[in-house]
């Protein structure tokens, strides 16, 4: 076996783990594949025989590539929400199987992918490496360019955002029941159940609409608008510390529903799809 074949075999033995790391960091299977492929190019240019732990070396390289990609993505404010639609709509459609990505997103947890997407790049990298893949902080610190103490703080902030914690357990349980009933009725097209979940003065604001259609008032009008139209990808999450809904097919966030409630009824619903507004939300995973 020549050196190139030896190197290729060593790399292929690490590919699945590298892809798992990169996907959790980037939330896109096509971008994860790009990051893994770039790590192969860098390995080819390195003195591989001098690398004691190729798996660790590749994980570090992939993490740095992903960090650069996340920072570049964050700086492109002109990037529209359509750019985060499933890969089947872009030039990668012949490379990445949308069904494969959907299964991967479900196995990880769509809500977790969405929440990770709202973290700052260094927070996301640190959280994935430490809390998911158990890499020690002293190895993560050089990757994100921080001291070990600062890296620990990054992980702590990320962990707090992922887990939430603004509302009491009693509040969350009550809110979950109300929102779950609303979502189930919307899925089933149960008009009466929808109306019963809504306050008589309920209001819906939809930032995808313009003019007077941005606002829907009253339980009957709102129920007519959502009955039978709830997307399969909709699921519960914490939005600014209270129970809301995220719609994220294949882990790609399309919009968020933020609720206000009073006396067991929904009084306000905000549908937020604008990427800038979404980036300002505190999204957290809703534990079972």
mmCIF file of C-alpha atoms in Angstrom:
data_model
loop_
_atom_site.group_PDB
_atom_site.id
_atom_site.type_symbol
_atom_site.label_atom_id
_atom_site.label_comp_id
_atom_site.label_asym_id
_atom_site.label_seq_id
_atom_site.Cartn_x
_atom_site.Cartn_y
_atom_site.Cartn_z
ATOM 1 C CA UNK A 1 0.000 0.000 0.000
ATOM 2 C CA UNK A 2 1.449 3.358 -1.011
ATOM 3 C CA UNK A 3 1.367 6.393 1.268
ATOM 4 C CA UNK A 4 -1.614 8.014 -0.461
ATOM 5 C CA UNK A 5 -3.720 4.865 -0.059
ATOM 6 C CA UNK A 6 -2.653 4.574 3.578
ATOM 7 C CA UNK A 7 -3.658 8.182 4.192
ATOM 8 C CA UNK A 8 -6.992 7.755 2.405
ATOM 9 C CA UNK A 9 -7.820 4.716 4.528
ATOM 10 C CA UNK A 10 -7.004 6.575 7.724
ATOM 11 C CA UNK A 11 -9.179 9.483 6.616
ATOM 12 C CA UNK A 12 -12.136 7.290 5.626
ATOM 13 C CA UNK A 13 -12.037 5.673 9.055
ATOM 14 C CA UNK A 14 -12.679 9.142 10.523
ATOM 15 C CA UNK A 15 -15.162 10.443 7.940
ATOM 16 C CA UNK A 16 -18.427 9.541 9.705
ATOM 17 C CA UNK A 17 -17.295 11.078 12.987
ATOM 18 C CA UNK A 18 -16.055 14.214 11.223
ATOM 19 C CA UNK A 19 -19.364 14.548 9.398
ATOM 20 C CA UNK A 20 -21.256 14.171 12.688
ATOM 21 C CA UNK A 21 -19.190 16.953 14.267
ATOM 22 C CA UNK A 22 -19.469 19.259 11.252
ATOM 23 C CA UNK A 23 -23.213 18.754 10.822
ATOM 24 C CA UNK A 24 -23.939 19.721 14.407
ATOM 25 C CA UNK A 25 -21.743 22.769 14.007
ATOM 26 C CA UNK A 26 -23.199 23.904 10.683
ATOM 27 C CA UNK A 27 -26.716 22.453 10.569
ATOM 28 C CA UNK A 28 -26.303 21.750 6.842
ATOM 29 C CA UNK A 29 -25.281 18.393 5.430
ATOM 30 C CA UNK A 30 -23.869 19.882 2.228
ATOM 31 C CA UNK A 31 -21.768 22.407 4.166
ATOM 32 C CA UNK A 32 -20.659 19.665 6.549
ATOM 33 C CA UNK A 33 -19.506 17.586 3.576
ATOM 34 C CA UNK A 34 -17.616 20.618 2.249
ATOM 35 C CA UNK A 35 -15.869 21.080 5.604
ATOM 36 C CA UNK A 36 -14.919 17.413 5.809
ATOM 37 C CA UNK A 37 -13.616 17.455 2.238
ATOM 38 C CA UNK A 38 -11.517 20.544 2.983
ATOM 39 C CA UNK A 39 -10.020 18.734 5.964
ATOM 40 C CA UNK A 40 -8.925 15.966 3.572
ATOM 41 C CA UNK A 41 -7.188 18.503 1.339
ATOM 42 C CA UNK A 42 -5.375 19.933 4.360
ATOM 43 C CA UNK A 43 -4.377 16.479 5.527
ATOM 44 C CA UNK A 44 -2.884 15.792 2.094
ATOM 45 C CA UNK A 45 -0.794 18.951 2.377
ATOM 46 C CA UNK A 46 0.407 18.104 5.893
ATOM 47 C CA UNK A 47 3.164 15.736 7.000
ATOM 48 C CA UNK A 48 0.684 13.019 7.978
ATOM 49 C CA UNK A 49 3.366 10.597 9.169
ATOM 50 C CA UNK A 50 4.243 13.112 11.867
ATOM 51 C CA UNK A 51 0.667 13.343 13.173
ATOM 52 C CA UNK A 52 0.349 11.157 16.248
ATOM 53 C CA UNK A 53 -3.467 11.235 16.462
ATOM 54 C CA UNK A 54 -5.027 11.719 13.024
ATOM 55 C CA UNK A 55 -8.574 11.585 14.404
ATOM 56 C CA UNK A 56 -7.906 14.378 16.880
ATOM 57 C CA UNK A 57 -5.982 16.389 14.285
ATOM 58 C CA UNK A 58 -8.833 16.119 11.763
ATOM 59 C CA UNK A 59 -11.463 17.027 14.363
ATOM 60 C CA UNK A 60 -9.495 20.151 15.230
ATOM 61 C CA UNK A 61 -9.104 21.083 11.563
ATOM 62 C CA UNK A 62 -12.790 20.488 10.779
ATOM 63 C CA UNK A 63 -13.784 22.567 13.812
ATOM 64 C CA UNK A 64 -11.662 25.492 12.656
ATOM 65 C CA UNK A 65 -13.093 25.237 9.148
ATOM 66 C CA UNK A 66 -16.633 25.202 10.562
ATOM 67 C CA UNK A 67 -15.878 28.196 12.795
ATOM 68 C CA UNK A 68 -14.687 30.159 9.747
ATOM 69 C CA UNK A 69 -17.808 29.119 7.821
ATOM 70 C CA UNK A 70 -20.108 30.169 10.669
ATOM 71 C CA UNK A 71 -18.386 33.539 11.006
ATOM 72 C CA UNK A 72 -18.616 34.100 7.258
ATOM 73 C CA UNK A 73 -22.288 33.117 7.295
ATOM 74 C CA UNK A 74 -23.031 35.477 10.181
ATOM 75 C CA UNK A 75 -21.341 38.386 8.412
ATOM 76 C CA UNK A 76 -23.517 37.981 5.322
ATOM 77 C CA UNK A 77 -26.581 39.784 6.598
ATOM 78 C CA UNK A 78 -27.976 39.951 3.075
ATOM 79 C CA UNK A 79 -28.332 36.165 3.091
ATOM 80 C CA UNK A 80 -32.095 35.534 2.890
ATOM 81 C CA UNK A 81 -34.129 32.886 4.679
ATOM 82 C CA UNK A 82 -34.400 31.010 1.361
ATOM 83 C CA UNK A 83 -30.685 30.310 1.577
ATOM 84 C CA UNK A 84 -31.453 28.063 4.542
ATOM 85 C CA UNK A 85 -34.110 25.988 2.836
ATOM 86 C CA UNK A 86 -33.388 22.290 2.333
ATOM 87 C CA UNK A 87 -30.413 21.479 0.142
ATOM 88 C CA UNK A 88 -32.718 19.984 -2.499
ATOM 89 C CA UNK A 89 -33.398 23.539 -3.679
ATOM 90 C CA UNK A 90 -29.797 24.501 -4.316
ATOM 91 C CA UNK A 91 -26.896 23.369 -6.405
ATOM 92 C CA UNK A 92 -26.142 20.487 -4.038
ATOM 93 C CA UNK A 93 -29.348 18.635 -4.888
ATOM 94 C CA UNK A 94 -27.539 15.961 -6.883
ATOM 95 C CA UNK A 95 -25.042 15.368 -4.059
ATOM 96 C CA UNK A 96 -27.089 15.479 -0.855
ATOM 97 C CA UNK A 97 -30.221 13.376 -0.414
ATOM 98 C CA UNK A 98 -32.895 15.546 1.296
ATOM 99 C CA UNK A 99 -34.377 12.457 2.930
ATOM 100 C CA UNK A 100 -30.971 11.582 4.343
ATOM 101 C CA UNK A 101 -30.647 15.051 5.826
ATOM 102 C CA UNK A 102 -34.180 14.938 7.227
ATOM 103 C CA UNK A 103 -33.439 11.649 8.995
ATOM 104 C CA UNK A 104 -30.173 13.035 10.322
ATOM 105 C CA UNK A 105 -31.896 16.152 11.651
ATOM 106 C CA UNK A 106 -34.565 14.046 13.367
ATOM 107 C CA UNK A 107 -31.959 11.778 14.950
ATOM 108 C CA UNK A 108 -30.178 14.755 16.488
ATOM 109 C CA UNK A 109 -33.267 16.771 17.323
ATOM 110 C CA UNK A 110 -34.621 19.526 15.091
ATOM 111 C CA UNK A 111 -35.148 21.865 18.033
ATOM 112 C CA UNK A 112 -31.528 21.422 19.121
ATOM 113 C CA UNK A 113 -30.288 22.234 15.612
ATOM 114 C CA UNK A 114 -32.419 25.368 15.536
ATOM 115 C CA UNK A 115 -31.189 26.512 18.950
ATOM 116 C CA UNK A 116 -27.573 25.819 17.998
ATOM 117 C CA UNK A 117 -28.137 27.967 14.918
ATOM 118 C CA UNK A 118 -28.957 30.926 17.147
ATOM 119 C CA UNK A 119 -25.705 30.699 19.112
ATOM 120 C CA UNK A 120 -22.683 32.810 18.288
ATOM 121 C CA UNK A 121 -20.106 30.896 16.207
ATOM 122 C CA UNK A 122 -17.590 30.376 19.019
ATOM 123 C CA UNK A 123 -20.378 29.378 21.434
ATOM 124 C CA UNK A 124 -21.706 26.820 18.987
ATOM 125 C CA UNK A 125 -18.304 25.288 18.305
ATOM 126 C CA UNK A 126 -17.500 25.116 22.029
ATOM 127 C CA UNK A 127 -20.855 23.606 22.973
ATOM 128 C CA UNK A 128 -20.716 20.955 20.246
ATOM 129 C CA UNK A 129 -17.148 19.932 21.019
ATOM 130 C CA UNK A 130 -17.496 19.889 24.813
ATOM 131 C CA UNK A 131 -21.122 19.077 25.647
ATOM 132 C CA UNK A 132 -21.812 16.720 22.737
ATOM 133 C CA UNK A 133 -18.399 15.222 21.922
ATOM 134 C CA UNK A 134 -16.732 15.586 25.359
ATOM 135 C CA UNK A 135 -13.597 17.344 24.115
ATOM 136 C CA UNK A 136 -11.722 18.984 27.035
ATOM 137 C CA UNK A 137 -11.606 22.764 27.256
ATOM 138 C CA UNK A 138 -7.824 22.924 26.977
ATOM 139 C CA UNK A 139 -8.103 21.398 23.483
ATOM 140 C CA UNK A 140 -11.046 23.597 22.444
ATOM 141 C CA UNK A 141 -9.434 26.873 23.536
ATOM 142 C CA UNK A 142 -6.872 27.050 20.679
ATOM 143 C CA UNK A 143 -9.608 26.251 18.143
ATOM 144 C CA UNK A 144 -11.783 29.243 19.123
ATOM 145 C CA UNK A 145 -8.780 31.441 19.946
ATOM 146 C CA UNK A 146 -9.680 31.978 23.607
ATOM 147 C CA UNK A 147 -8.151 31.188 26.959
ATOM 148 C CA UNK A 148 -9.340 28.052 28.697
ATOM 149 C CA UNK A 149 -11.293 30.135 31.226
ATOM 150 C CA UNK A 150 -12.966 32.147 28.466
ATOM 151 C CA UNK A 151 -13.800 28.916 26.622
ATOM 152 C CA UNK A 152 -15.511 27.587 29.743
ATOM 153 C CA UNK A 153 -17.596 30.767 29.849
ATOM 154 C CA UNK A 154 -18.551 30.293 26.189
ATOM 155 C CA UNK A 155 -19.776 26.784 26.969
ATOM 156 C CA UNK A 156 -21.693 27.992 30.012
ATOM 157 C CA UNK A 157 -23.471 30.720 28.033
ATOM 158 C CA UNK A 158 -24.284 28.290 25.236
ATOM 159 C CA UNK A 159 -25.558 25.701 27.700
ATOM 160 C CA UNK A 160 -27.834 28.254 29.349
ATOM 161 C CA UNK A 161 -29.286 29.276 25.985
ATOM 162 C CA UNK A 162 -29.781 25.686 24.878
ATOM 163 C CA UNK A 163 -31.496 24.646 28.101
ATOM 164 C CA UNK A 164 -33.365 27.873 28.815
ATOM 165 C CA UNK A 165 -34.608 28.401 32.343
ATOM 166 C CA UNK A 166 -36.464 31.707 32.572
ATOM 167 C CA UNK A 167 -39.832 30.286 33.549
ATOM 168 C CA UNK A 168 -40.760 27.978 36.432
ATOM 169 C CA UNK A 169 -41.522 24.323 35.829
ATOM 170 C CA UNK A 170 -45.181 24.906 36.712
ATOM 171 C CA UNK A 171 -45.430 27.757 34.205
ATOM 172 C CA UNK A 172 -43.768 25.684 31.477
ATOM 173 C CA UNK A 173 -46.070 22.706 32.083
ATOM 174 C CA UNK A 174 -49.143 24.909 31.859
ATOM 175 C CA UNK A 175 -47.900 26.733 28.762
ATOM 176 C CA UNK A 176 -46.961 23.436 27.105
ATOM 177 C CA UNK A 177 -50.500 22.131 27.580
ATOM 178 C CA UNK A 178 -52.037 25.230 26.018
ATOM 179 C CA UNK A 179 -49.673 25.425 23.034
ATOM 180 C CA UNK A 180 -49.758 21.663 22.449
ATOM 181 C CA UNK A 181 -53.568 21.785 22.340
ATOM 182 C CA UNK A 182 -53.409 24.673 19.858
ATOM 183 C CA UNK A 183 -50.924 22.827 17.626
ATOM 184 C CA UNK A 184 -52.859 19.548 17.759
ATOM 185 C CA UNK A 185 -56.098 21.315 16.830
ATOM 186 C CA UNK A 186 -54.367 23.137 13.962
ATOM 187 C CA UNK A 187 -52.972 19.831 12.664
ATOM 188 C CA UNK A 188 -56.332 18.088 12.923
ATOM 189 C CA UNK A 189 -58.330 20.992 11.515
ATOM 190 C CA UNK A 190 -60.433 21.003 14.691
ATOM 191 C CA UNK A 191 -61.986 24.452 14.395
ATOM 192 C CA UNK A 192 -63.906 24.330 17.695
ATOM 193 C CA UNK A 193 -60.842 23.230 19.661
ATOM 194 C CA UNK A 194 -58.833 26.051 18.119
ATOM 195 C CA UNK A 195 -61.414 28.665 19.056
ATOM 196 C CA UNK A 196 -61.595 27.322 22.611
ATOM 197 C CA UNK A 197 -57.794 27.729 22.998
ATOM 198 C CA UNK A 198 -57.959 31.409 22.038
ATOM 199 C CA UNK A 199 -58.858 34.502 24.022
ATOM 200 C CA UNK A 200 -61.855 36.479 22.651
ATOM 201 C CA UNK A 201 -59.497 39.381 21.899
ATOM 202 C CA UNK A 202 -56.653 37.278 20.473
ATOM 203 C CA UNK A 203 -54.421 38.865 17.843
ATOM 204 C CA UNK A 204 -52.005 37.302 15.333
ATOM 205 C CA UNK A 205 -49.139 39.281 13.784
ATOM 206 C CA UNK A 206 -47.488 37.723 10.730
ATOM 207 C CA UNK A 207 -44.316 39.442 9.485
ATOM 208 C CA UNK A 208 -44.524 37.566 6.160
ATOM 209 C CA UNK A 209 -47.570 39.639 5.208
ATOM 210 C CA UNK A 210 -47.939 43.302 4.318
ATOM 211 C CA UNK A 211 -50.496 45.959 5.065
ATOM 212 C CA UNK A 212 -53.712 45.018 6.830
ATOM 213 C CA UNK A 213 -53.125 41.300 6.245
ATOM 214 C CA UNK A 214 -50.206 41.403 8.722
ATOM 215 C CA UNK A 215 -52.705 41.376 11.602
ATOM 216 C CA UNK A 216 -55.542 38.920 12.256
ATOM 217 C CA UNK A 217 -57.925 39.657 15.112
ATOM 218 C CA UNK A 218 -60.416 37.440 16.906
ATOM 219 C CA UNK A 219 -60.543 33.687 17.552
ATOM 220 C CA UNK A 220 -62.766 32.844 14.578
ATOM 221 C CA UNK A 221 -60.581 34.661 12.043
ATOM 222 C CA UNK A 222 -57.400 33.193 13.492
ATOM 223 C CA UNK A 223 -58.853 29.667 13.631
ATOM 224 C CA UNK A 224 -59.949 29.966 10.007
ATOM 225 C CA UNK A 225 -56.408 30.963 9.078
ATOM 226 C CA UNK A 226 -54.582 28.074 10.769
ATOM 227 C CA UNK A 227 -57.095 25.227 10.890
ATOM 228 C CA UNK A 228 -55.698 22.229 9.035
ATOM 229 C CA UNK A 229 -52.660 24.175 7.883
ATOM 230 C CA UNK A 230 -50.112 23.420 10.589
ATOM 231 C CA UNK A 231 -46.873 22.155 9.075
ATOM 232 C CA UNK A 232 -45.609 18.696 9.960
ATOM 233 C CA UNK A 233 -42.256 20.247 10.876
ATOM 234 C CA UNK A 234 -43.841 22.372 13.627
ATOM 235 C CA UNK A 235 -42.767 21.505 17.150
ATOM 236 C CA UNK A 236 -42.626 23.044 20.602
ATOM 237 C CA UNK A 237 -39.603 24.972 21.880
ATOM 238 C CA UNK A 238 -38.847 27.705 24.379
ATOM 239 C CA UNK A 239 -38.998 31.181 22.838
ATOM 240 C CA UNK A 240 -37.701 33.927 25.123
ATOM 241 C CA UNK A 241 -38.271 31.616 28.074
ATOM 242 C CA UNK A 242 -41.886 30.695 27.315
ATOM 243 C CA UNK A 243 -43.370 27.859 25.267
ATOM 244 C CA UNK A 244 -43.688 28.585 21.562
ATOM 245 C CA UNK A 245 -43.477 26.772 18.242
ATOM 246 C CA UNK A 246 -40.691 26.480 15.700
ATOM 247 C CA UNK A 247 -41.162 25.341 12.104
ATOM 248 C CA UNK A 248 -37.912 23.912 10.820
ATOM 249 C CA UNK A 249 -38.040 21.258 8.082
ATOM 250 C CA UNK A 250 -34.758 19.309 8.108
ATOM 251 C CA UNK A 251 -33.524 21.582 10.872
ATOM 252 C CA UNK A 252 -33.716 24.740 8.709
ATOM 253 C CA UNK A 253 -35.705 27.347 10.585
ATOM 254 C CA UNK A 254 -38.499 28.963 8.546
ATOM 255 C CA UNK A 255 -40.383 30.797 11.268
ATOM 256 C CA UNK A 256 -41.152 30.971 14.977
ATOM 257 C CA UNK A 257 -44.499 31.364 16.722
ATOM 258 C CA UNK A 258 -44.247 33.320 19.969
ATOM 259 C CA UNK A 259 -47.277 33.242 22.281
ATOM 260 C CA UNK A 260 -48.668 35.340 25.084
ATOM 261 C CA UNK A 261 -51.277 33.784 27.384
ATOM 262 C CA UNK A 262 -53.673 34.809 30.098
ATOM 263 C CA UNK A 263 -55.919 32.608 32.245
ATOM 264 C CA UNK A 264 -55.206 29.532 30.135
ATOM 265 C CA UNK A 265 -56.014 31.207 26.808
ATOM 266 C CA UNK A 266 -53.751 32.444 24.017
ATOM 267 C CA UNK A 267 -53.991 36.235 23.789
ATOM 268 C CA UNK A 268 -51.267 37.049 21.232
ATOM 269 C CA UNK A 269 -49.404 35.136 18.532
ATOM 270 C CA UNK A 270 -46.368 36.574 16.757
ATOM 271 C CA UNK A 271 -45.204 34.769 13.614
ATOM 272 C CA UNK A 272 -41.553 35.733 13.132
ATOM 273 C CA UNK A 273 -39.767 34.772 9.912
ATOM 274 C CA UNK A 274 -37.365 37.680 9.418
ATOM 275 C CA UNK A 275 -33.809 36.338 10.008
ATOM 276 C CA UNK A 276 -32.731 39.486 11.842
ATOM 277 C CA UNK A 277 -35.673 39.257 14.249
ATOM 278 C CA UNK A 278 -35.132 35.524 14.731
ATOM 279 C CA UNK A 279 -31.481 36.131 15.604
ATOM 280 C CA UNK A 280 -32.642 38.336 18.486
ATOM 281 C CA UNK A 281 -34.843 35.622 19.985
ATOM 282 C CA UNK A 282 -33.666 33.435 22.855
ATOM 283 C CA UNK A 283 -34.505 29.939 21.556
ATOM 284 C CA UNK A 284 -34.069 26.925 23.821
ATOM 285 C CA UNK A 285 -34.835 23.227 23.683
ATOM 286 C CA UNK A 286 -38.010 22.267 25.545
ATOM 287 C CA UNK A 287 -37.165 19.226 27.658
ATOM 288 C CA UNK A 288 -39.581 16.320 27.876
#
